[in-house]
Short mmCIF file of C-alpha atoms in Angstrom, two decimals:
data_model
loop_
_atom_site.label_atom_id
_atom_site.label_comp_id
_atom_site.label_asym_id
_atom_site.label_seq_id
_atom_site.Cartn_x
_atom_site.Cartn_y
_atom_site.Cartn_z
CA UNK A 1 142.23 -80.96 -130.51
CA UNK A 2 139.62 -83.75 -130.25
CA UNK A 3 137.47 -84.11 -127.15
CA UNK A 4 139.16 -87.30 -125.89
CA UNK A 5 142.64 -85.66 -126.06
CA UNK A 6 141.30 -82.49 -124.41
CA UNK A 7 139.81 -84.49 -121.49
CA UNK A 8 143.14 -86.33 -121.05
CA UNK A 9 145.07 -83.00 -121.03
CA UNK A 10 142.70 -81.44 -118.59
CA UNK A 11 142.87 -84.46 -116.25
CA UNK A 12 146.64 -84.30 -116.21
CA UNK A 13 146.56 -80.60 -115.32
CA UNK A 14 143.77 -80.92 -112.79
CA UNK A 15 145.69 -83.61 -110.93
CA UNK A 16 148.23 -80.97 -110.05
CA UNK A 17 145.73 -79.64 -107.48
CA UNK A 18 145.51 -82.97 -105.62
CA UNK A 19 146.51 -82.51 -102.03
CA UNK A 20 145.07 -78.97 -101.81
CA UNK A 21 141.64 -79.87 -100.54
CA UNK A 22 140.15 -82.24 -98.07
CA UNK A 23 137.73 -85.12 -98.29
CA UNK A 24 134.33 -84.96 -96.53
CA UNK A 25 135.58 -86.56 -93.33
CA UNK A 26 132.51 -85.66 -91.34
CA UNK A 27 130.90 -88.71 -92.97
CA UNK A 28 133.18 -91.44 -91.79
CA UNK A 29 132.84 -93.72 -94.73
CA UNK A 30 133.75 -90.90 -97.16
CA UNK A 31 136.89 -90.20 -95.16
CA UNK A 32 138.17 -93.54 -96.34
CA UNK A 33 138.03 -92.64 -100.03
CA UNK A 34 141.34 -92.48 -101.87
CA UNK A 35 141.96 -88.68 -102.18
CA UNK A 36 144.11 -89.10 -105.34
CA UNK A 37 141.29 -90.26 -107.58
CA UNK A 38 140.36 -88.10 -110.58
CA UNK A 39 137.84 -88.98 -113.34
CA UNK A 40 136.08 -87.13 -116.06
CA UNK A 41 133.42 -88.21 -118.62
CA UNK A 42 131.42 -86.41 -121.33
CA UNK A 43 128.34 -87.62 -123.25
CA UNK A 44 126.62 -86.01 -126.20
CA UNK A 45 123.05 -86.51 -127.39
CA UNK A 46 124.47 -88.06 -130.62
CA UNK A 47 126.00 -90.93 -128.71
CA UNK A 48 129.55 -89.73 -128.53
CA UNK A 49 131.23 -90.56 -125.24
CA UNK A 50 134.68 -89.67 -124.00
CA UNK A 51 136.37 -90.14 -120.65
CA UNK A 52 139.66 -89.80 -118.78
CA UNK A 53 141.23 -91.01 -115.61
CA UNK A 54 139.14 -92.89 -113.05
CA UNK A 55 135.88 -92.32 -114.95
CA UNK A 56 134.76 -95.94 -114.52
CA UNK A 57 135.27 -96.05 -110.73
CA UNK A 58 131.97 -95.82 -108.76
CA UNK A 59 131.78 -93.05 -106.09
CA UNK A 60 129.19 -91.80 -103.74
CA UNK A 61 127.23 -89.22 -105.69
CA UNK A 62 125.71 -87.56 -102.55
CA UNK A 63 123.94 -84.26 -103.52
CA UNK A 64 124.11 -84.90 -107.22
CA UNK A 65 121.18 -87.25 -106.53
CA UNK A 66 119.09 -84.16 -105.70
CA UNK A 67 118.90 -83.37 -109.46
CA UNK A 68 117.29 -86.76 -110.10
CA UNK A 69 114.92 -86.85 -107.11
CA UNK A 70 113.74 -83.37 -108.11
CA UNK A 71 113.06 -84.70 -111.59
CA UNK A 72 110.97 -87.54 -110.09
CA UNK A 73 109.08 -85.13 -107.76
CA UNK A 74 108.24 -82.87 -110.76
CA UNK A 75 107.02 -85.94 -112.63
CA UNK A 76 104.70 -86.67 -109.74
CA UNK A 77 103.67 -83.17 -108.47
CA UNK A 78 104.35 -80.77 -111.26
CA UNK A 79 104.41 -77.08 -110.30
CA UNK A 80 102.47 -77.88 -107.13
CA UNK A 81 105.86 -78.85 -105.71
CA UNK A 82 106.79 -75.12 -105.50
CA UNK A 83 104.07 -74.55 -102.89
CA UNK A 84 106.42 -76.37 -100.49
CA UNK A 85 109.82 -75.38 -101.71
CA UNK A 86 111.34 -72.06 -102.97
CA UNK A 87 113.55 -71.45 -106.01
CA UNK A 88 116.03 -68.97 -104.66
CA UNK A 89 119.79 -69.30 -103.71
CA UNK A 90 120.12 -69.82 -100.05
CA UNK A 91 123.17 -67.69 -99.24
CA UNK A 92 123.55 -69.92 -96.19
CA UNK A 93 125.05 -73.31 -95.42
CA UNK A 94 123.31 -76.23 -97.16
CA UNK A 95 122.25 -77.62 -93.78
CA UNK A 96 121.19 -74.30 -92.12
CA UNK A 97 118.58 -74.66 -89.38
CA UNK A 98 118.37 -70.92 -88.84
CA UNK A 99 117.14 -70.06 -92.36
CA UNK A 100 114.46 -72.83 -92.19
CA UNK A 101 113.01 -71.43 -88.97
CA UNK A 102 113.08 -67.89 -90.18
CA UNK A 103 111.18 -68.87 -93.32
CA UNK A 104 108.49 -70.92 -91.53
CA UNK A 105 109.54 -74.36 -92.75
CA UNK A 106 109.69 -73.54 -96.48
CA UNK A 107 113.19 -74.48 -97.73
CA UNK A 108 114.79 -71.85 -99.93
CA UNK A 109 115.45 -74.31 -102.81
CA UNK A 110 115.38 -78.08 -103.61
CA UNK A 111 119.08 -78.49 -103.48
CA UNK A 112 119.79 -77.46 -99.89
CA UNK A 113 119.24 -80.41 -97.47
CA UNK A 114 115.96 -79.16 -96.16
CA UNK A 115 114.53 -78.85 -99.70
CA UNK A 116 115.88 -82.19 -100.66
CA UNK A 117 114.13 -83.73 -97.65
CA UNK A 118 110.82 -82.20 -98.85
CA UNK A 119 111.36 -83.62 -102.35
CA UNK A 120 112.05 -87.02 -100.83
CA UNK A 121 108.91 -86.74 -98.83
CA UNK A 122 106.86 -85.95 -101.99
CA UNK A 123 108.25 -89.01 -103.69
CA UNK A 124 107.55 -91.20 -100.66
CA UNK A 125 103.93 -89.97 -100.42
CA UNK A 126 103.18 -90.95 -103.97
CA UNK A 127 105.26 -93.97 -104.74
CA UNK A 128 105.45 -97.36 -103.01
CA UNK A 129 108.94 -98.50 -102.46
CA UNK A 130 110.39 -95.06 -103.13
CA UNK A 131 113.94 -96.34 -102.80
CA UNK A 132 113.41 -99.04 -105.35
CA UNK A 133 111.70 -96.65 -107.77
CA UNK A 134 114.67 -94.29 -107.52
CA UNK A 135 117.12 -97.05 -108.17
CA UNK A 136 115.06 -98.26 -111.11
CA UNK A 137 114.86 -94.68 -112.51
CA UNK A 138 118.61 -94.12 -112.22
CA UNK A 139 119.42 -97.47 -113.85
CA UNK A 140 117.19 -96.57 -116.71
CA UNK A 141 118.77 -93.20 -117.16
CA UNK A 142 122.33 -94.38 -117.28
CA UNK A 143 121.72 -97.75 -118.84
CA UNK A 144 123.59 -99.66 -116.14
CA UNK A 145 121.55 -102.19 -114.17
CA UNK A 146 124.54 -102.78 -111.86
CA UNK A 147 124.48 -99.51 -109.99
CA UNK A 148 123.24 -99.71 -106.39
CA UNK A 149 123.29 -98.03 -103.07
CA UNK A 150 126.40 -98.19 -101.01
CA UNK A 151 125.00 -99.48 -97.75
CA UNK A 152 128.13 -98.69 -95.80
CA UNK A 153 127.91 -95.00 -96.81
CA UNK A 154 124.14 -94.94 -96.06
CA UNK A 155 124.74 -96.35 -92.56
CA UNK A 156 127.58 -93.92 -92.01
CA UNK A 157 125.33 -91.09 -92.83
CA UNK A 158 122.57 -92.44 -90.68
CA UNK A 159 124.85 -92.69 -87.70
CA UNK A 160 126.24 -89.12 -88.05
CA UNK A 161 123.35 -87.18 -89.71
CA UNK A 162 122.02 -85.49 -86.56
CA UNK A 163 121.70 -82.12 -88.31
CA UNK A 164 119.68 -83.67 -91.12
CA UNK A 165 117.47 -85.37 -88.50
CA UNK A 166 116.96 -82.00 -86.89
CA UNK A 167 115.95 -80.48 -90.29
CA UNK A 168 113.47 -83.27 -90.87
CA UNK A 169 111.83 -82.80 -87.46
CA UNK A 170 111.81 -79.01 -88.07
CA UNK A 171 110.03 -79.56 -91.39
CA UNK A 172 107.57 -81.88 -89.70
CA UNK A 173 106.87 -79.30 -86.98
CA UNK A 174 105.95 -76.75 -89.61
CA UNK A 175 103.68 -79.24 -91.46
CA UNK A 176 105.93 -79.51 -94.42
CA UNK A 177 106.73 -83.19 -94.07
CA UNK A 178 103.94 -85.67 -94.61
CA UNK A 179 105.77 -88.85 -93.70
CA UNK A 180 107.59 -89.84 -90.50
CA UNK A 181 110.99 -88.10 -90.29
CA UNK A 182 112.73 -91.50 -89.88
CA UNK A 183 111.19 -92.76 -93.08
CA UNK A 184 112.22 -89.70 -95.06
CA UNK A 185 115.75 -89.72 -93.67
CA UNK A 186 116.29 -93.39 -94.57
CA UNK A 187 115.27 -92.68 -98.18
CA UNK A 188 117.42 -89.51 -98.26
CA UNK A 189 120.49 -91.15 -96.90
CA UNK A 190 120.20 -93.91 -99.43
CA UNK A 191 119.79 -91.63 -102.42
CA UNK A 192 122.93 -89.79 -101.34
CA UNK A 193 124.66 -93.17 -101.04
CA UNK A 194 124.13 -94.08 -104.73
CA UNK A 195 127.40 -95.40 -106.04
CA UNK A 196 127.87 -94.45 -109.66
CA UNK A 197 130.87 -93.67 -111.97
CA UNK A 198 131.48 -90.50 -113.95
CA UNK A 199 130.33 -92.28 -117.03
CA UNK A 200 127.07 -93.39 -115.33
CA UNK A 201 126.34 -89.84 -114.03
CA UNK A 202 127.10 -88.21 -117.29
CA UNK A 203 124.79 -90.66 -119.07
CA UNK A 204 122.06 -90.17 -116.40
CA UNK A 205 122.14 -86.41 -116.83
CA UNK A 206 122.09 -86.35 -120.62
CA UNK A 207 118.26 -85.69 -120.68
CA UNK A 208 118.96 -82.38 -119.24
CA UNK A 209 121.13 -81.45 -122.25
CA UNK A 210 118.48 -82.89 -124.66
CA UNK A 211 115.30 -81.09 -123.87
CA UNK A 212 114.08 -83.70 -121.37
CA UNK A 213 114.52 -86.71 -123.77
CA UNK A 214 116.78 -89.59 -123.08
CA UNK A 215 118.74 -89.98 -126.38
CA UNK A 216 119.52 -93.64 -126.05
CA UNK A 217 115.86 -94.61 -126.01
CA UNK A 218 113.88 -91.53 -127.26
CA UNK A 219 111.99 -91.67 -123.97
CA UNK A 220 110.75 -88.32 -122.67
CA UNK A 221 111.79 -88.09 -119.07
CA UNK A 222 110.14 -84.75 -118.35
CA UNK A 223 108.63 -81.91 -120.53
CA UNK A 224 111.11 -79.50 -122.06
CA UNK A 225 109.98 -76.56 -119.97
CA UNK A 226 110.71 -78.47 -116.76
CA UNK A 227 114.15 -79.31 -118.14
CA UNK A 228 114.85 -75.71 -118.53
CA UNK A 229 113.80 -75.00 -114.98
CA UNK A 230 115.93 -77.74 -113.48
CA UNK A 231 118.91 -76.46 -115.43
CA UNK A 232 118.18 -72.88 -114.20
CA UNK A 233 118.10 -74.18 -110.64
CA UNK A 234 121.37 -75.95 -111.10
CA UNK A 235 122.96 -72.70 -112.34
CA UNK A 236 121.81 -70.56 -109.36
CA UNK A 237 121.64 -73.14 -106.56
CA UNK A 238 123.63 -76.23 -107.56
CA UNK A 239 127.02 -75.61 -106.00
CA UNK A 240 126.18 -74.75 -102.47
CA UNK A 241 126.82 -71.14 -101.42
CA UNK A 242 129.52 -70.54 -104.13
CA UNK A 243 127.12 -70.71 -107.16
CA UNK A 244 128.05 -67.18 -108.16
CA UNK A 245 131.82 -67.92 -108.20
CA UNK A 246 131.14 -71.21 -109.97
CA UNK A 247 129.15 -69.48 -112.74
CA UNK A 248 131.82 -66.87 -113.12
CA UNK A 249 134.59 -69.47 -113.44
CA UNK A 250 132.75 -72.37 -115.29
CA UNK A 251 129.58 -70.98 -116.82
CA UNK A 252 127.54 -74.24 -116.86
CA UNK A 253 124.41 -75.40 -114.84
CA UNK A 254 125.82 -77.90 -112.36
CA UNK A 255 125.22 -79.85 -109.27
CA UNK A 256 127.93 -80.94 -106.98
CA UNK A 257 128.18 -83.40 -104.08
CA UNK A 258 130.43 -83.82 -101.10
CA UNK A 259 131.52 -87.13 -102.51
CA UNK A 260 133.62 -84.99 -104.95
CA UNK A 261 131.43 -85.36 -107.98
CA UNK A 262 130.04 -82.58 -110.19
CA UNK A 263 127.49 -82.99 -112.91
CA UNK A 264 127.45 -80.14 -115.48
CA UNK A 265 125.32 -79.77 -118.56
CA UNK A 266 125.21 -77.51 -121.59
CA UNK A 267 121.77 -77.75 -123.19
CA UNK A 268 122.00 -78.99 -126.73
CA UNK A 269 125.50 -80.05 -126.49
CA UNK A 270 126.66 -82.32 -123.57
CA UNK A 271 126.47 -83.76 -120.15
CA UNK A 272 129.78 -83.80 -118.24
CA UNK A 273 130.74 -85.46 -114.95
CA UNK A 274 133.95 -84.92 -113.04
CA UNK A 275 135.04 -86.63 -109.78
CA UNK A 276 137.82 -85.77 -107.43
CA UNK A 277 137.18 -86.40 -103.64
CA UNK A 278 139.07 -83.44 -102.19
CA UNK A 279 136.80 -80.48 -101.59
CA UNK A 280 137.36 -76.75 -101.43
CA UNK A 281 136.04 -74.52 -98.58
CA UNK A 282 132.50 -74.43 -100.07
CA UNK A 283 132.19 -78.23 -100.35
CA UNK A 284 132.79 -78.43 -104.16
CA UNK A 285 135.51 -80.64 -105.66
CA UNK A 286 138.62 -78.62 -105.90
CA UNK A 287 140.23 -80.32 -108.86
CA UNK A 288 136.85 -80.99 -110.45
CA UNK A 289 135.81 -77.37 -110.46
CA UNK A 290 139.18 -76.46 -112.07
CA UNK A 291 138.81 -79.13 -114.68
CA UNK A 292 135.35 -77.81 -115.65
CA UNK A 293 136.81 -74.28 -115.77
CA UNK A 294 139.57 -75.50 -118.13
CA UNK A 295 137.07 -77.35 -120.32
CA UNK A 296 134.88 -74.18 -120.86
CA UNK A 297 137.89 -71.97 -121.32
CA UNK A 298 139.46 -74.15 -124.00
CA UNK A 299 136.30 -75.08 -125.92
CA UNK A 300 134.55 -71.78 -125.55
CA UNK A 301 131.36 -73.69 -124.60
CA UNK A 302 129.23 -72.38 -121.84
CA UNK A 303 125.83 -70.76 -121.32
CA UNK A 304 127.30 -67.26 -121.42
#
């Protein structure tokens, strides 16, 4: 079976799970998203692109953005970044205050919210107009100058993000935030509010499947060793506190977001994005996770 037909078959099967999860209604704007959406897109370094379902519909990428802000921060700070952030799975909720206090303001990894706030702080300290630079970076990666922040989602997060505000002030109290918490939070809420389609996200993540090089332009985004490290962090930390189960079922480095998107990559082969807004108990897309599981089962392609 060709890849296009396979994606269409998987999309049809995964849609059978719709109605079994729930959207991220703690962010009011996300509660308004149509729960019956499902999209899937795959891109290969050789230029092949396949998609199924609602793959061209923009959605709020939420924590998937953390992969790309981490890439920017590593461009800026290199391995010095790890003096301020760990590289271990958290084993706790992605917005835990308790763990941050116990570990003296050093977030366990860059994909939990506290770690992402430190990453955002690093970018803000070194780049003028950090929001604009991130948008420019993302547009370049996916080749779509039309992507933008969804201001309604950003404002929705701003008005309800009290725990994130607490995390930012906690980090500041431990000396692990250089900029004002309000400034960091504004940038963070906007990066989570990036609106992109499955096709956009799959294209943007393709450098992670190609040794750090963007295939469409030949531009080196980051050195190959850093690409390996980002993929490793996605594998062990990228799907909240169910990374072990996700690795068992899917077997691909991945980063999920509570908007219902998941970016997954297989180095040397492809970048794959799936979107379905209803989440499971861990905050990962219910139908999206199943779709990725079906894909690796039927192709035999995984890191294991």
